[in-house]
């Protein structure tokens, strides 16, 4: 007989716990009431927020190919120095080196900073542009060629490893 009261009491407590947990009202969402009078804009204040420590630039996208008479080559690599990491863009020439008015280079660093540089006429083989990089392996390098017609064509879009052991 005592066992019936013990099991009955335990079952009653479990039932009370289940009912208490399931009967709480759902959180009400406040909807703003429509106003008929004009409101004045209050300037927004910015609050300091924590910046994520690792930023991964967007995934490199597809690149285009220039016409053969406008073709140029740009090599991108890191200097591999931990004290002063740099991403070096080297102009390697091509059939269009005297026709292309400008080559824009862009580096999206792993911390989210964007660095920009360019090659302008007169261009020479071996000419370099150096942009500050990071020691991470996900700095994204892009090279945009401005054609004689004024179009922008992306010829390089890739991640630049800080160091490579090959």
mmCIF file of C-alpha atoms in Angstrom:
data_model
loop_
_atom_site.group_PDB
_atom_site.id
_atom_site.type_symbol
_atom_site.label_atom_id
_atom_site.label_comp_id
_atom_site.label_asym_id
_atom_site.label_seq_id
_atom_site.Cartn_x
_atom_site.Cartn_y
_atom_site.Cartn_z
ATOM 1 C CA UNK A 1 0.000 0.000 0.000
ATOM 2 C CA UNK A 2 2.861 2.376 0.767
ATOM 3 C CA UNK A 3 4.318 1.676 -2.662
ATOM 4 C CA UNK A 4 1.109 2.856 -4.320
ATOM 5 C CA UNK A 5 1.364 6.197 -2.490
ATOM 6 C CA UNK A 6 5.056 6.602 -3.353
ATOM 7 C CA UNK A 7 4.573 5.801 -7.080
ATOM 8 C CA UNK A 8 1.388 7.870 -7.161
ATOM 9 C CA UNK A 9 3.187 10.817 -5.545
ATOM 10 C CA UNK A 10 6.104 10.585 -7.998
ATOM 11 C CA UNK A 11 3.717 10.387 -10.956
ATOM 12 C CA UNK A 12 1.777 13.383 -9.594
ATOM 13 C CA UNK A 13 5.006 15.448 -9.229
ATOM 14 C CA UNK A 14 6.095 14.570 -12.772
ATOM 15 C CA UNK A 15 2.651 15.570 -14.045
ATOM 16 C CA UNK A 16 2.889 18.893 -12.192
ATOM 17 C CA UNK A 17 6.361 19.550 -13.665
ATOM 18 C CA UNK A 18 5.158 18.828 -17.202
ATOM 19 C CA UNK A 19 2.081 21.018 -16.844
ATOM 20 C CA UNK A 20 4.069 23.886 -15.269
ATOM 21 C CA UNK A 21 6.621 23.873 -18.077
ATOM 22 C CA UNK A 22 4.057 23.757 -20.867
ATOM 23 C CA UNK A 23 1.636 26.402 -19.647
ATOM 24 C CA UNK A 24 3.866 29.464 -19.583
ATOM 25 C CA UNK A 25 2.610 32.116 -21.980
ATOM 26 C CA UNK A 26 4.536 32.622 -25.185
ATOM 27 C CA UNK A 27 6.642 35.773 -25.421
ATOM 28 C CA UNK A 28 4.560 38.611 -26.820
ATOM 29 C CA UNK A 29 6.090 40.691 -29.591
ATOM 30 C CA UNK A 30 5.321 44.360 -29.388
ATOM 31 C CA UNK A 31 4.026 45.937 -32.580
ATOM 32 C CA UNK A 32 4.354 49.684 -32.874
ATOM 33 C CA UNK A 33 1.105 51.583 -33.097
ATOM 34 C CA UNK A 34 0.714 53.678 -36.237
ATOM 35 C CA UNK A 35 1.140 57.393 -35.680
ATOM 36 C CA UNK A 36 -0.597 60.126 -37.597
ATOM 37 C CA UNK A 37 1.630 63.024 -36.627
ATOM 38 C CA UNK A 38 4.946 63.622 -38.381
ATOM 39 C CA UNK A 39 8.039 62.422 -36.592
ATOM 40 C CA UNK A 40 11.438 64.022 -36.597
ATOM 41 C CA UNK A 41 14.558 62.044 -37.342
ATOM 42 C CA UNK A 42 16.882 61.582 -34.400
ATOM 43 C CA UNK A 43 20.511 60.988 -35.387
ATOM 44 C CA UNK A 44 21.553 57.452 -34.632
ATOM 45 C CA UNK A 45 24.360 56.890 -32.209
ATOM 46 C CA UNK A 46 26.890 54.207 -32.821
ATOM 47 C CA UNK A 47 27.720 51.766 -30.107
ATOM 48 C CA UNK A 48 31.041 50.023 -29.877
ATOM 49 C CA UNK A 49 30.729 46.414 -30.899
ATOM 50 C CA UNK A 50 33.223 43.630 -30.714
ATOM 51 C CA UNK A 51 34.991 43.083 -34.009
ATOM 52 C CA UNK A 52 35.546 39.457 -34.959
ATOM 53 C CA UNK A 53 39.191 38.512 -34.813
ATOM 54 C CA UNK A 54 39.134 36.513 -38.006
ATOM 55 C CA UNK A 55 37.616 37.888 -41.179
ATOM 56 C CA UNK A 56 37.511 35.695 -44.225
ATOM 57 C CA UNK A 57 37.266 37.628 -47.471
ATOM 58 C CA UNK A 58 34.731 36.516 -50.009
ATOM 59 C CA UNK A 59 35.566 33.462 -52.030
ATOM 60 C CA UNK A 60 37.531 34.293 -55.175
ATOM 61 C CA UNK A 61 35.292 34.382 -58.198
ATOM 62 C CA UNK A 62 35.720 33.669 -61.863
ATOM 63 C CA UNK A 63 38.180 35.619 -63.971
ATOM 64 C CA UNK A 64 37.984 36.737 -67.575
ATOM 65 C CA UNK A 65 40.436 36.426 -70.436
ATOM 66 C CA UNK A 66 41.557 39.447 -72.407
ATOM 67 C CA UNK A 67 41.763 39.502 -76.184
ATOM 68 C CA UNK A 68 45.110 38.185 -77.338
ATOM 69 C CA UNK A 69 46.260 41.613 -78.553
ATOM 70 C CA UNK A 70 45.501 43.140 -75.096
ATOM 71 C CA UNK A 71 46.853 40.235 -73.038
ATOM 72 C CA UNK A 72 49.039 41.106 -70.059
ATOM 73 C CA UNK A 73 50.401 39.046 -67.176
ATOM 74 C CA UNK A 74 50.583 39.978 -63.490
ATOM 75 C CA UNK A 75 52.099 37.667 -60.870
ATOM 76 C CA UNK A 76 50.948 37.879 -57.224
ATOM 77 C CA UNK A 77 52.889 36.509 -54.244
ATOM 78 C CA UNK A 78 53.655 37.234 -50.612
ATOM 79 C CA UNK A 79 57.108 38.187 -49.386
ATOM 80 C CA UNK A 80 56.765 35.702 -46.480
ATOM 81 C CA UNK A 81 58.238 38.058 -43.858
ATOM 82 C CA UNK A 82 56.439 37.933 -40.531
ATOM 83 C CA UNK A 83 57.720 41.346 -39.397
ATOM 84 C CA UNK A 84 56.539 43.235 -42.488
ATOM 85 C CA UNK A 85 54.192 41.047 -44.550
ATOM 86 C CA UNK A 86 53.680 42.404 -48.061
ATOM 87 C CA UNK A 87 51.774 41.137 -51.078
ATOM 88 C CA UNK A 88 53.758 41.932 -54.209
ATOM 89 C CA UNK A 89 52.142 42.357 -57.630
ATOM 90 C CA UNK A 90 54.699 42.024 -60.447
ATOM 91 C CA UNK A 91 53.947 43.106 -64.014
ATOM 92 C CA UNK A 92 55.318 40.490 -66.440
ATOM 93 C CA UNK A 93 54.441 42.234 -69.699
ATOM 94 C CA UNK A 94 52.407 40.880 -72.572
ATOM 95 C CA UNK A 95 51.196 41.915 -76.012
ATOM 96 C CA UNK A 96 48.975 44.647 -74.563
ATOM 97 C CA UNK A 97 51.536 46.298 -72.302
ATOM 98 C CA UNK A 98 51.600 49.427 -74.511
ATOM 99 C CA UNK A 99 47.841 49.412 -75.167
ATOM 100 C CA UNK A 100 46.428 48.902 -71.673
ATOM 101 C CA UNK A 101 46.138 52.326 -69.968
ATOM 102 C CA UNK A 102 45.895 51.071 -66.375
ATOM 103 C CA UNK A 103 45.908 47.967 -64.196
ATOM 104 C CA UNK A 104 44.202 48.212 -60.796
ATOM 105 C CA UNK A 105 45.235 45.866 -57.989
ATOM 106 C CA UNK A 106 43.234 45.248 -54.835
ATOM 107 C CA UNK A 107 44.088 43.280 -51.701
ATOM 108 C CA UNK A 108 41.388 42.302 -49.230
ATOM 109 C CA UNK A 109 43.324 41.397 -46.106
ATOM 110 C CA UNK A 110 42.214 38.695 -43.689
ATOM 111 C CA UNK A 111 41.353 41.394 -41.117
ATOM 112 C CA UNK A 112 38.872 43.050 -43.507
ATOM 113 C CA UNK A 113 41.038 45.977 -44.615
ATOM 114 C CA UNK A 114 41.098 46.715 -48.347
ATOM 115 C CA UNK A 115 44.329 48.003 -49.906
ATOM 116 C CA UNK A 116 44.385 49.440 -53.431
ATOM 117 C CA UNK A 117 47.187 50.194 -55.891
ATOM 118 C CA UNK A 118 47.699 50.418 -59.650
ATOM 119 C CA UNK A 119 50.075 50.234 -62.589
ATOM 120 C CA UNK A 120 49.843 53.123 -65.066
ATOM 121 C CA UNK A 121 51.530 53.875 -68.378
ATOM 122 C CA UNK A 122 54.390 53.677 -69.096
ATOM 123 C CA UNK A 123 54.519 50.073 -67.863
ATOM 124 C CA UNK A 124 57.707 48.055 -67.847
ATOM 125 C CA UNK A 125 58.420 44.378 -67.301
ATOM 126 C CA UNK A 126 59.363 43.735 -63.683
ATOM 127 C CA UNK A 127 57.485 46.769 -62.339
ATOM 128 C CA UNK A 128 55.991 46.013 -58.914
ATOM 129 C CA UNK A 129 53.290 47.277 -56.578
ATOM 130 C CA UNK A 130 53.592 46.215 -52.943
ATOM 131 C CA UNK A 131 50.606 46.303 -50.577
ATOM 132 C CA UNK A 132 50.694 45.514 -46.841
ATOM 133 C CA UNK A 133 49.352 42.020 -46.162
ATOM 134 C CA UNK A 134 48.828 39.821 -43.120
ATOM 135 C CA UNK A 135 50.402 36.627 -41.861
ATOM 136 C CA UNK A 136 47.154 34.747 -42.510
ATOM 137 C CA UNK A 137 46.691 32.471 -45.489
ATOM 138 C CA UNK A 138 43.499 34.083 -46.711
ATOM 139 C CA UNK A 139 44.492 37.482 -48.120
ATOM 140 C CA UNK A 140 42.544 37.848 -51.367
ATOM 141 C CA UNK A 141 44.314 39.433 -54.344
ATOM 142 C CA UNK A 142 42.461 40.807 -57.355
ATOM 143 C CA UNK A 143 43.862 42.320 -60.557
ATOM 144 C CA UNK A 144 41.616 44.409 -62.826
ATOM 145 C CA UNK A 145 42.743 45.511 -66.295
ATOM 146 C CA UNK A 146 41.259 48.655 -67.837
ATOM 147 C CA UNK A 147 40.949 47.997 -71.584
ATOM 148 C CA UNK A 148 41.479 50.685 -74.228
ATOM 149 C CA UNK A 149 37.678 50.761 -74.600
ATOM 150 C CA UNK A 150 37.291 51.576 -70.869
ATOM 151 C CA UNK A 151 36.019 48.170 -69.696
ATOM 152 C CA UNK A 152 37.249 46.618 -66.430
ATOM 153 C CA UNK A 153 38.274 42.980 -66.780
ATOM 154 C CA UNK A 154 39.301 40.838 -63.799
ATOM 155 C CA UNK A 155 42.279 38.675 -64.747
ATOM 156 C CA UNK A 156 43.415 37.483 -61.278
ATOM 157 C CA UNK A 157 41.305 36.635 -58.217
ATOM 158 C CA UNK A 158 42.893 34.288 -55.691
ATOM 159 C CA UNK A 159 43.999 33.776 -52.110
ATOM 160 C CA UNK A 160 47.661 34.577 -51.507
ATOM 161 C CA UNK A 161 49.344 32.258 -48.992
ATOM 162 C CA UNK A 162 51.640 33.968 -46.484
ATOM 163 C CA UNK A 163 54.354 31.357 -47.023
ATOM 164 C CA UNK A 164 54.610 28.388 -49.315
ATOM 165 C CA UNK A 165 57.092 25.589 -48.870
ATOM 166 C CA UNK A 166 57.497 24.070 -52.285
#
